[in-house]
Amino acid sequence: MEMLVMARVLSRPEPPLSDKTHSFYVSKTWCRAALQWLEVQMPSSPPSSPSKKKLSKKQRRRQHRKLSDVSPPWPNVNDDLTCTHANLRHCSGKSARARRRVMDRQAWRVLRKLYPDSVTLGAFQQECPQCALEKETTKFNEERKKEVEKRERKKPLGNASIRGFYTRTKGVPGHCLVADQGGEEKRCPLMPGIYHALPRAWCHKWRKYVKTGEGHVPHAPDAASLLCDAHRLPLVPPHLMDFITGSTNTLFVHKPDDITPPPPAASAASAAVADTNNDTSDNDSLLATMGFLTLDELEAQKAAMNTFFQQRAMIEPGPASRCITPTVQRTDRHNQSNHDLLDQENCVVVEILTDDEFTALETWWPEIHSSFVLTFAICEAAGTGGRRSVDVTWSTPPCQLCDAGHPTASYVTRNRNRKWFKKAK
């Protein structure tokens, strides 16, 4: 009888929202759990009409498995709707409609009599003011904490040298570039002085942390990724060497490949006709001597063949004009971004810092750390003919045996001891 009464109470429609003074909130999660428990506890009635199909053995097993884990509803109907202060918990509008069910006074009295431990929550009742105050306080503290962390992250930008490195986009200090004199001679674009090279990955990570605070605090400036594994000597990236020697005007630019374009279609057709004439010239005399065709007939056939090859070349490109694989590859490289090409041509892409910038940046890691930085000096001396020569001096001699570029090169490794492995098995 008690189950039947609870089933009728839960199946009653919700009252209109306008009548909030005589309505109460009930947890929808509790209602679903109670209905599932009633479905398990109440005996299944036999089919009232012969037309109603019986469940198969597989369907009954599936239904039994579904209802086997159902537990009885908890004593407090509104346990998930109440806060720690025994008031109505704060929820957003969409979440409140998904969690709360409105019930009239009569149905609530019956439900309260069956479950006396339930907390009464009227539909006219406001959400807990103490929870709302705590939420606003927590939100204010979090925003204040973020502001403090942001000020701490941006403290290094108070230094003019570090601020210049932070706002840099081309990877080179602009105030240290030599004005272009318009000469054809390759010249180092940097002024004489001491410079440091740091991996671009570390620079991007540090800028992103200072700007947004994402990730952890970057480690001290380190260029250990430039050291080769075999000799532990620095590998100068090709794009850095091209920039220092004056081969390129900017640091972040890939060196284009020198690919000769294929011959046009007209020239290809002319080459095909010329090849045909050369191949058939030796056969003309042979055919004339054997008496198959006269020389006039041979000339007429050759003129007809030349006309045919020219018309065919205008309609369909010849074999020579279809060999455009280098041009397609070059087009694909141009479709790629400049940064992707740099990563393909250099094992590590670096940025250049002045000595003042690096010294100011390193002061923000006062703890003892072991890090390697590629340092080089640009020295200018008097050359022959009154010209100034530029020398580059490295703090650590670069490795001359390892390759600093071509990171995507593939190597084929063959196992010479394959027979030995087979015998060992």
CSV table of C-alpha atoms in Angstrom, one decimal:
chain,number,residue,atom,x,y,z
A,1,MET,CA,0.0,0.0,0.0
A,2,GLU,CA,2.8,2.4,0.9
A,3,MET,CA,4.5,1.8,-2.5
A,4,LEU,CA,1.2,2.4,-4.3
A,5,VAL,CA,0.7,5.7,-2.5
A,6,MET,CA,4.3,6.8,-3.3
A,7,ALA,CA,3.8,5.9,-6.9
A,8,ARG,CA,0.7,8.0,-7.2
A,9,VAL,CA,2.4,11.0,-5.5
A,10,LEU,CA,5.3,10.9,-7.9
A,11,SER,CA,3.1,10.5,-10.9
A,12,ARG,CA,1.1,13.7,-10.2
A,13,PRO,CA,1.7,16.6,-12.5
A,14,GLU,CA,3.6,19.7,-11.4
A,15,PRO,CA,1.6,22.7,-10.3
A,16,PRO,CA,1.9,26.0,-12.2
A,17,LEU,CA,4.8,28.2,-11.4
A,18,SER,CA,2.5,31.1,-10.5
A,19,ASP,CA,1.4,29.2,-7.4
A,20,LYS,CA,4.7,29.2,-5.6
A,21,THR,CA,3.3,30.0,-2.1
A,22,HIS,CA,1.7,26.5,-1.9
A,23,SER,CA,4.5,24.5,-3.7
A,24,PHE,CA,7.6,22.8,-2.6
A,25,TYR,CA,10.8,21.6,-4.2
A,26,VAL,CA,11.7,17.9,-4.5
A,27,SER,CA,14.9,16.5,-6.0
A,28,LYS,CA,14.5,15.0,-9.4
A,29,THR,CA,17.3,12.7,-8.8
A,30,TRP,CA,15.5,11.3,-5.8
A,31,CYS,CA,12.3,10.9,-7.8
A,32,ARG,CA,14.1,8.9,-10.5
A,33,ALA,CA,15.7,6.6,-8.0
A,34,ALA,CA,12.4,6.1,-6.2
A,35,LEU,CA,10.6,5.2,-9.4
A,36,GLN,CA,13.3,2.7,-10.4
A,37,TRP,CA,13.1,1.1,-6.9
A,38,LEU,CA,9.3,0.9,-7.1
A,39,GLU,CA,9.6,-0.9,-10.5
A,40,VAL,CA,11.8,-3.5,-8.9
A,41,GLN,CA,9.8,-4.0,-5.7
A,42,MET,CA,6.3,-4.1,-7.2
A,43,PRO,CA,5.4,-7.5,-8.8
A,44,SER,CA,5.0,-7.5,-12.5
A,45,SER,CA,1.4,-8.0,-13.6
A,46,PRO,CA,0.5,-10.5,-16.3
A,47,PRO,CA,-0.4,-9.1,-19.7
A,48,SER,CA,-4.0,-8.0,-19.7
A,49,SER,CA,-4.7,-8.8,-23.4
A,50,PRO,CA,-3.3,-11.6,-25.6
A,51,SER,CA,-2.2,-9.1,-28.2
A,52,LYS,CA,0.5,-7.7,-25.8
A,53,LYS,CA,3.8,-9.4,-26.6
A,54,LYS,CA,5.8,-11.1,-23.9
A,55,LEU,CA,9.4,-10.2,-23.3
A,56,SER,CA,11.9,-12.6,-24.7
A,57,LYS,CA,14.5,-14.3,-22.5
A,58,LYS,CA,17.2,-12.0,-23.7
A,59,GLN,CA,15.1,-8.9,-22.9
A,60,ARG,CA,14.1,-10.2,-19.5
A,61,ARG,CA,17.8,-10.9,-18.7
A,62,ARG,CA,18.7,-7.4,-19.8
A,63,GLN,CA,15.9,-5.8,-17.8
A,64,HIS,CA,16.9,-7.8,-14.7
A,65,ARG,CA,20.6,-6.7,-15.1
A,66,LYS,CA,19.4,-3.1,-15.4
A,67,LEU,CA,17.3,-3.2,-12.3
A,68,SER,CA,19.7,-5.4,-10.2
A,69,ASP,CA,21.8,-2.4,-9.1
A,70,VAL,CA,18.9,-0.3,-8.0
A,71,SER,CA,19.1,0.8,-4.4
A,72,PRO,CA,16.2,2.2,-2.2
A,73,PRO,CA,15.8,6.0,-2.1
A,74,TRP,CA,17.7,7.8,0.6
A,75,PRO,CA,15.8,9.1,3.7
A,76,ASN,CA,16.2,12.8,2.9
A,77,VAL,CA,14.3,13.7,-0.3
A,78,ASN,CA,16.1,17.0,-0.8
A,79,ASP,CA,19.6,15.8,0.2
A,80,ASP,CA,21.3,17.0,-3.0
A,81,LEU,CA,19.3,20.3,-3.0
A,82,THR,CA,20.4,21.5,0.5
A,83,CYS,CA,23.7,23.2,1.3
A,84,THR,CA,25.8,22.9,4.4
A,85,HIS,CA,23.6,25.5,6.1
A,86,ALA,CA,20.4,23.4,5.5
A,87,ASN,CA,19.1,26.0,3.0
A,88,LEU,CA,18.4,25.9,-0.7
A,89,ARG,CA,21.7,25.3,-2.6
A,90,HIS,CA,22.7,27.8,-5.3
A,91,CYS,CA,22.2,26.6,-8.9
A,92,SER,CA,22.1,28.3,-12.2
A,93,GLY,CA,18.8,28.6,-14.1
A,94,LYS,CA,19.3,25.6,-16.4
A,95,SER,CA,20.8,23.5,-13.6
A,96,ALA,CA,17.9,24.4,-11.3
A,97,ARG,CA,15.3,23.2,-13.8
A,98,ALA,CA,17.2,19.9,-14.2
A,99,ARG,CA,17.5,19.2,-10.5
A,100,ARG,CA,14.4,20.6,-8.9
A,101,ARG,CA,10.8,19.3,-9.3
A,102,VAL,CA,7.8,21.3,-8.0
A,103,MET,CA,5.2,19.5,-5.9
A,104,ASP,CA,1.9,20.8,-4.4
A,105,ARG,CA,1.2,21.0,-0.7
A,106,GLN,CA,-0.9,17.8,-0.5
A,107,ALA,CA,1.7,15.6,-2.3
A,108,TRP,CA,4.5,17.0,-0.2
A,109,ARG,CA,2.7,16.2,3.1
A,110,VAL,CA,2.3,12.6,2.0
A,111,LEU,CA,5.9,12.4,1.0
A,112,ARG,CA,7.0,14.0,4.2
A,113,LYS,CA,5.0,11.5,6.2
A,114,LEU,CA,6.7,8.6,4.4
A,115,TYR,CA,10.2,10.2,4.7
A,116,PRO,CA,10.2,12.3,7.9
A,117,ASP,CA,14.0,13.1,7.7
A,118,SER,CA,13.4,15.3,4.6
A,119,VAL,CA,14.2,19.0,4.7
A,120,THR,CA,11.3,21.3,3.6
A,121,LEU,CA,12.2,23.6,0.8
A,122,GLY,CA,9.4,25.9,-0.3
A,123,ALA,CA,9.3,27.1,-4.0
A,124,PHE,CA,9.1,30.7,-2.7
A,125,GLN,CA,12.3,30.2,-0.7
A,126,GLN,CA,15.4,32.1,-1.8
A,127,GLU,CA,18.8,30.5,-2.2
A,128,CYS,CA,21.1,30.4,0.8
A,129,PRO,CA,22.5,34.0,1.3
A,130,GLN,CA,25.5,32.7,3.3
A,131,CYS,CA,26.5,30.5,0.4
A,132,ALA,CA,26.1,33.4,-2.0
A,133,LEU,CA,28.3,35.6,0.2
A,134,GLU,CA,31.0,32.9,0.4
A,135,LYS,CA,30.9,32.4,-3.4
A,136,GLU,CA,31.3,36.2,-4.0
A,137,THR,CA,34.2,36.3,-1.5
A,138,THR,CA,35.9,33.3,-3.1
A,139,LYS,CA,35.5,34.9,-6.6
A,140,PHE,CA,37.0,38.2,-5.3
A,141,ASN,CA,39.9,36.4,-3.7
A,142,GLU,CA,40.6,34.4,-6.9
A,143,GLU,CA,40.6,37.6,-9.0
A,144,ARG,CA,42.8,39.3,-6.6
A,145,LYS,CA,45.2,36.4,-6.6
A,146,LYS,CA,45.3,36.4,-10.4
A,147,GLU,CA,46.1,40.1,-10.4
A,148,VAL,CA,48.9,39.6,-8.0
A,149,GLU,CA,50.3,36.7,-10.1
A,150,LYS,CA,50.0,38.8,-13.2
A,151,ARG,CA,52.0,41.7,-11.6
A,152,GLU,CA,54.6,39.2,-10.5
A,153,ARG,CA,54.9,37.7,-14.0
A,154,LYS,CA,55.2,41.1,-15.6
A,155,LYS,CA,57.8,42.5,-13.2
A,156,PRO,CA,60.7,41.7,-15.6
A,157,LEU,CA,59.1,43.9,-18.2
A,158,GLY,CA,60.1,46.9,-16.0
A,159,ASN,CA,63.6,46.6,-17.5
A,160,ALA,CA,63.9,48.3,-20.9
A,161,SER,CA,66.2,45.6,-22.3
A,162,ILE,CA,63.9,42.7,-21.3
A,163,ARG,CA,60.8,44.7,-22.5
A,164,GLY,CA,62.5,45.0,-25.9
A,165,PHE,CA,63.2,41.3,-26.1
A,166,TYR,CA,59.6,40.5,-25.0
A,167,THR,CA,58.0,42.7,-27.8
A,168,ARG,CA,60.4,41.4,-30.5
A,169,THR,CA,59.0,39.5,-33.4
A,170,LYS,CA,61.9,39.1,-35.8
A,171,GLY,CA,64.3,37.5,-33.4
A,172,VAL,CA,67.0,40.2,-33.8
A,173,PRO,CA,67.6,43.3,-31.7
A,174,GLY,CA,66.6,46.1,-34.2
A,175,HIS,CA,68.9,48.7,-32.6
A,176,CYS,CA,71.9,46.6,-33.3
A,177,LEU,CA,71.4,46.3,-37.0
A,178,VAL,CA,73.8,48.0,-39.5
A,179,ALA,CA,72.2,50.3,-42.0
A,180,ASP,CA,72.1,48.8,-45.5
A,181,GLN,CA,74.8,50.5,-47.6
A,182,GLY,CA,73.4,49.2,-50.9
A,183,GLY,CA,76.5,47.3,-51.9
A,184,GLU,CA,76.6,43.9,-53.5
A,185,GLU,CA,79.2,42.5,-51.1
A,186,LYS,CA,77.8,40.3,-48.3
A,187,ARG,CA,78.2,41.8,-44.9
A,188,CYS,CA,77.2,40.9,-41.4
A,189,PRO,CA,74.1,42.9,-40.5
A,190,LEU,CA,75.0,43.1,-36.8
A,191,MET,CA,77.0,45.8,-35.1
A,192,PRO,CA,80.2,44.8,-33.3
A,193,GLY,CA,79.5,43.4,-29.9
A,194,ILE,CA,78.7,40.3,-27.8
A,195,TYR,CA,75.5,38.4,-28.6
A,196,HIS,CA,73.8,35.3,-27.3
A,197,ALA,CA,71.7,32.7,-29.1
A,198,LEU,CA,68.7,31.1,-27.3
A,199,PRO,CA,66.3,28.5,-28.8
A,200,ARG,CA,63.1,30.0,-30.2
A,201,ALA,CA,61.1,27.4,-28.3
A,202,TRP,CA,62.3,28.7,-24.9
A,203,CYS,CA,61.6,32.3,-26.0
A,204,HIS,CA,58.1,31.5,-27.0
A,205,LYS,CA,57.5,29.6,-23.8
A,206,TRP,CA,58.8,32.5,-21.7
A,207,ARG,CA,56.7,35.1,-23.6
A,208,LYS,CA,53.6,33.0,-23.3
A,209,TYR,CA,54.0,32.5,-19.6
A,210,VAL,CA,54.6,36.3,-19.0
A,211,LYS,CA,51.5,37.1,-21.2
A,212,THR,CA,49.0,34.5,-20.1
A,213,GLY,CA,50.5,32.6,-17.2
A,214,GLU,CA,49.9,29.3,-18.9
A,215,GLY,CA,52.2,26.4,-17.9
A,216,HIS,CA,54.9,26.4,-15.3
A,217,VAL,CA,57.6,29.0,-14.8
A,218,PRO,CA,60.3,28.4,-17.5
A,219,HIS,CA,63.7,27.2,-16.5
A,220,ALA,CA,66.7,29.4,-16.7
A,221,PRO,CA,67.8,30.4,-20.3
A,222,ASP,CA,69.5,27.3,-21.7
A,223,ALA,CA,70.7,26.4,-25.1
A,224,ALA,CA,71.8,22.8,-24.4
A,225,SER,CA,69.7,21.6,-27.3
A,226,LEU,CA,72.4,23.1,-29.6
A,227,LEU,CA,75.0,20.7,-28.4
A,228,CYS,CA,75.7,17.6,-30.5
A,229,ASP,CA,75.3,14.2,-28.8
A,230,ALA,CA,78.6,12.9,-30.1
A,231,HIS,CA,81.1,15.6,-29.1
A,232,ARG,CA,79.1,17.9,-26.8
A,233,LEU,CA,80.0,20.9,-29.0
A,234,PRO,CA,77.6,23.5,-30.2
A,235,LEU,CA,76.0,23.2,-33.6
A,236,VAL,CA,75.4,26.6,-35.2
A,237,PRO,CA,72.0,26.5,-37.0
A,238,PRO,CA,72.2,27.2,-40.7
A,239,HIS,CA,69.7,30.1,-40.6
A,240,LEU,CA,71.9,31.8,-37.9
A,241,MET,CA,75.1,31.2,-40.0
A,242,ASP,CA,73.4,32.6,-43.1
A,243,PHE,CA,72.3,35.7,-41.2
A,244,ILE,CA,75.7,36.4,-39.7
A,245,THR,CA,77.5,35.9,-43.0
A,246,GLY,CA,75.0,38.2,-44.8
A,247,SER,CA,73.5,35.6,-47.0
A,248,THR,CA,70.0,36.5,-45.8
A,249,ASN,CA,68.6,39.8,-44.6
A,250,THR,CA,66.4,38.4,-41.8
A,251,LEU,CA,67.0,35.7,-39.3
A,252,PHE,CA,63.7,33.8,-39.6
A,253,VAL,CA,63.9,33.0,-43.3
A,254,HIS,CA,64.6,29.7,-45.1
A,255,LYS,CA,67.1,29.4,-47.8
A,256,PRO,CA,65.2,28.8,-51.1
A,257,ASP,CA,66.2,25.9,-53.3
A,258,ASP,CA,67.7,26.6,-56.7
A,259,ILE,CA,65.4,24.7,-59.0
A,260,THR,CA,65.6,25.3,-62.7
A,261,PRO,CA,62.1,25.5,-64.4
A,262,PRO,CA,61.2,22.9,-67.0
A,263,PRO,CA,61.2,23.9,-70.7
A,264,PRO,CA,58.0,25.3,-72.1
A,265,ALA,CA,55.6,23.1,-74.2
A,266,ALA,CA,56.7,24.7,-77.5
A,267,SER,CA,60.3,24.0,-77.0
A,268,ALA,CA,59.5,20.5,-75.8
A,269,ALA,CA,57.6,19.9,-79.0
A,270,SER,CA,60.5,21.2,-81.1
A,271,ALA,CA,62.9,18.9,-79.2
A,272,ALA,CA,60.6,15.9,-79.9
A,273,VAL,CA,60.4,16.8,-83.6
A,274,ALA,CA,64.2,17.2,-83.7
A,275,ASP,CA,64.7,13.9,-82.1
A,276,THR,CA,62.3,12.3,-84.6
A,277,ASN,CA,64.2,13.8,-87.5
A,278,ASN,CA,67.6,12.6,-86.2
A,279,ASP,CA,66.2,9.1,-85.7
A,280,THR,CA,64.7,8.8,-89.2
A,281,SER,CA,67.6,10.4,-91.1
A,282,ASP,CA,69.6,7.2,-91.0
A,283,ASN,CA,66.6,5.1,-92.2
A,284,ASP,CA,65.9,7.2,-95.3
A,285,SER,CA,68.9,6.1,-97.3
A,286,LEU,CA,68.2,2.5,-96.2
A,287,LEU,CA,64.6,2.6,-97.5
A,288,ALA,CA,65.6,4.3,-100.7
A,289,THR,CA,68.4,1.7,-101.5
A,290,MET,CA,66.1,-1.2,-100.8
A,291,GLY,CA,63.5,0.2,-103.3
A,292,PHE,CA,60.6,0.5,-100.9
A,293,LEU,CA,60.0,4.3,-101.3
A,294,THR,CA,61.4,7.0,-103.4
A,295,LEU,CA,63.1,10.1,-102.0
A,296,ASP,CA,60.2,12.4,-102.9
A,297,GLU,CA,57.7,10.1,-101.1
A,298,LEU,CA,60.0,10.0,-98.1
A,299,GLU,CA,60.2,13.8,-97.9
A,300,ALA,CA,56.4,14.0,-98.2
A,301,GLN,CA,56.0,11.5,-95.3
A,302,LYS,CA,58.5,13.4,-93.2
A,303,ALA,CA,56.6,16.7,-93.7
A,304,ALA,CA,53.4,15.0,-92.8
A,305,MET,CA,54.9,13.5,-89.6
A,306,ASN,CA,56.4,16.9,-88.6
A,307,THR,CA,53.0,18.5,-89.0
A,308,PHE,CA,51.4,15.8,-86.9
A,309,PHE,CA,53.8,16.1,-84.1
A,310,GLN,CA,53.4,19.9,-83.9
A,311,GLN,CA,49.6,19.6,-83.8
A,312,ARG,CA,49.8,16.9,-81.2
A,313,ALA,CA,52.1,19.1,-79.0
A,314,MET,CA,49.7,22.0,-79.1
A,315,ILE,CA,46.8,19.7,-78.0
A,316,GLU,CA,48.6,17.5,-75.5
A,317,PRO,CA,51.9,18.2,-73.8
A,318,GLY,CA,54.8,15.9,-74.7
A,319,PRO,CA,56.7,13.7,-72.3
A,320,ALA,CA,59.4,16.4,-71.8
A,321,SER,CA,56.8,19.0,-70.8
A,322,ARG,CA,55.1,16.7,-68.3
A,323,CYS,CA,58.2,16.3,-66.2
A,324,ILE,CA,57.4,19.1,-63.8
A,325,THR,CA,58.0,17.3,-60.5
A,326,PRO,CA,60.6,19.9,-59.2
A,327,THR,CA,58.1,22.7,-59.9
A,328,VAL,CA,55.3,20.9,-58.0
A,329,GLN,CA,57.7,20.3,-55.1
A,330,ARG,CA,58.7,24.0,-55.0
A,331,THR,CA,55.0,25.1,-55.1
A,332,ASP,CA,54.3,22.8,-52.1
A,333,ARG,CA,57.2,24.3,-50.2
A,334,HIS,CA,55.9,27.8,-50.9
A,335,ASN,CA,52.5,26.8,-49.6
A,336,GLN,CA,54.1,25.9,-46.3
A,337,SER,CA,54.6,28.5,-43.7
A,338,ASN,CA,58.0,30.1,-43.1
A,339,HIS,CA,58.2,28.6,-39.6
A,340,ASP,CA,57.6,25.1,-40.8
A,341,LEU,CA,60.4,25.4,-43.4
A,342,LEU,CA,62.7,26.7,-40.7
A,343,ASP,CA,62.0,23.7,-38.5
A,344,GLN,CA,62.6,21.4,-41.5
A,345,GLU,CA,66.0,23.0,-42.4
A,346,ASN,CA,67.3,23.5,-38.8
A,347,CYS,CA,67.5,21.2,-35.9
A,348,VAL,CA,67.0,24.2,-33.5
A,349,VAL,CA,65.8,27.6,-34.5
A,350,VAL,CA,67.3,30.4,-32.3
A,351,GLU,CA,66.9,34.1,-31.5
A,352,ILE,CA,69.7,36.6,-31.0
A,353,LEU,CA,70.0,38.6,-27.7
A,354,THR,CA,72.4,41.3,-26.8
A,355,ASP,CA,74.7,41.0,-23.8
A,356,ASP,CA,72.7,43.5,-21.9
A,357,GLU,CA,69.4,41.7,-22.6
A,358,PHE,CA,70.8,38.3,-21.6
A,359,THR,CA,72.4,39.6,-18.4
A,360,ALA,CA,69.1,41.4,-17.4
A,361,LEU,CA,67.1,38.3,-18.2
A,362,GLU,CA,69.4,35.9,-16.3
A,363,THR,CA,69.0,37.9,-13.1
A,364,TRP,CA,65.5,36.6,-12.6
A,365,TRP,CA,67.0,33.1,-12.0
A,366,PRO,CA,69.2,33.9,-9.0
A,367,GLU,CA,69.5,30.3,-8.0
A,368,ILE,CA,72.5,28.2,-9.0
A,369,HIS,CA,71.9,26.5,-12.3
A,370,SER,CA,74.0,24.9,-14.9
A,371,SER,CA,73.0,26.0,-18.4
A,372,PHE,CA,74.7,26.4,-21.7
A,373,VAL,CA,74.3,29.5,-23.9
A,374,LEU,CA,75.8,29.9,-27.3
A,375,THR,CA,77.8,33.2,-27.2
A,376,PHE,CA,79.5,34.9,-30.1
A,377,ALA,CA,81.2,38.2,-30.7
A,378,ILE,CA,81.2,40.3,-33.8
A,379,CYS,CA,84.6,42.0,-34.3
A,380,GLU,CA,85.3,44.6,-37.0
A,381,ALA,CA,88.9,45.1,-38.3
A,382,ALA,CA,90.5,47.0,-41.1
A,383,GLY,CA,90.8,45.0,-44.3
A,384,THR,CA,92.6,45.3,-47.5
A,385,GLY,CA,91.8,48.3,-49.8
A,386,GLY,CA,90.4,50.4,-46.9
A,387,ARG,CA,87.5,48.0,-46.4
A,388,ARG,CA,86.3,46.9,-43.0
A,389,SER,CA,86.3,43.1,-42.4
A,390,VAL,CA,84.0,41.4,-39.9
A,391,ASP,CA,85.1,38.4,-37.9
A,392,VAL,CA,82.9,36.1,-35.8
A,393,THR,CA,84.4,34.6,-32.6
A,394,TRP,CA,82.5,31.8,-30.8
A,395,SER,CA,82.8,31.3,-27.0
A,396,THR,CA,82.9,27.5,-27.7
A,397,PRO,CA,84.3,26.2,-31.0
A,398,PRO,CA,81.4,24.8,-33.1
A,399,CYS,CA,81.5,21.1,-34.0
A,400,GLN,CA,82.7,20.6,-37.5
A,401,LEU,CA,81.8,16.9,-37.8
A,402,CYS,CA,78.1,16.9,-37.1
A,403,ASP,CA,75.3,18.4,-39.2
A,404,ALA,CA,73.2,21.2,-37.7
A,405,GLY,CA,70.5,21.0,-40.3
A,406,HIS,CA,68.4,18.5,-42.2
A,407,PRO,CA,66.5,17.2,-39.1
A,408,THR,CA,64.0,15.4,-41.3
A,409,ALA,CA,66.6,13.3,-43.2
A,410,SER,CA,65.8,9.6,-43.2
A,411,TYR,CA,68.5,7.0,-42.8
A,412,VAL,CA,68.2,3.3,-43.7
A,413,THR,CA,69.7,1.0,-41.1
A,414,ARG,CA,70.5,-2.6,-42.0
A,415,ASN,CA,71.1,-5.3,-39.4
A,416,ARG,CA,74.2,-7.1,-40.4
A,417,ASN,CA,73.9,-9.7,-37.6
A,418,ARG,CA,70.4,-10.9,-38.8
A,419,LYS,CA,71.7,-14.4,-39.3
A,420,TRP,CA,73.2,-14.4,-35.8
A,421,PHE,CA,69.8,-13.3,-34.3
A,422,LYS,CA,68.1,-16.1,-36.1
A,423,LYS,CA,70.5,-18.7,-34.7
A,424,ALA,CA,70.2,-17.3,-31.2
A,425,LYS,CA,66.4,-17.8,-31.4
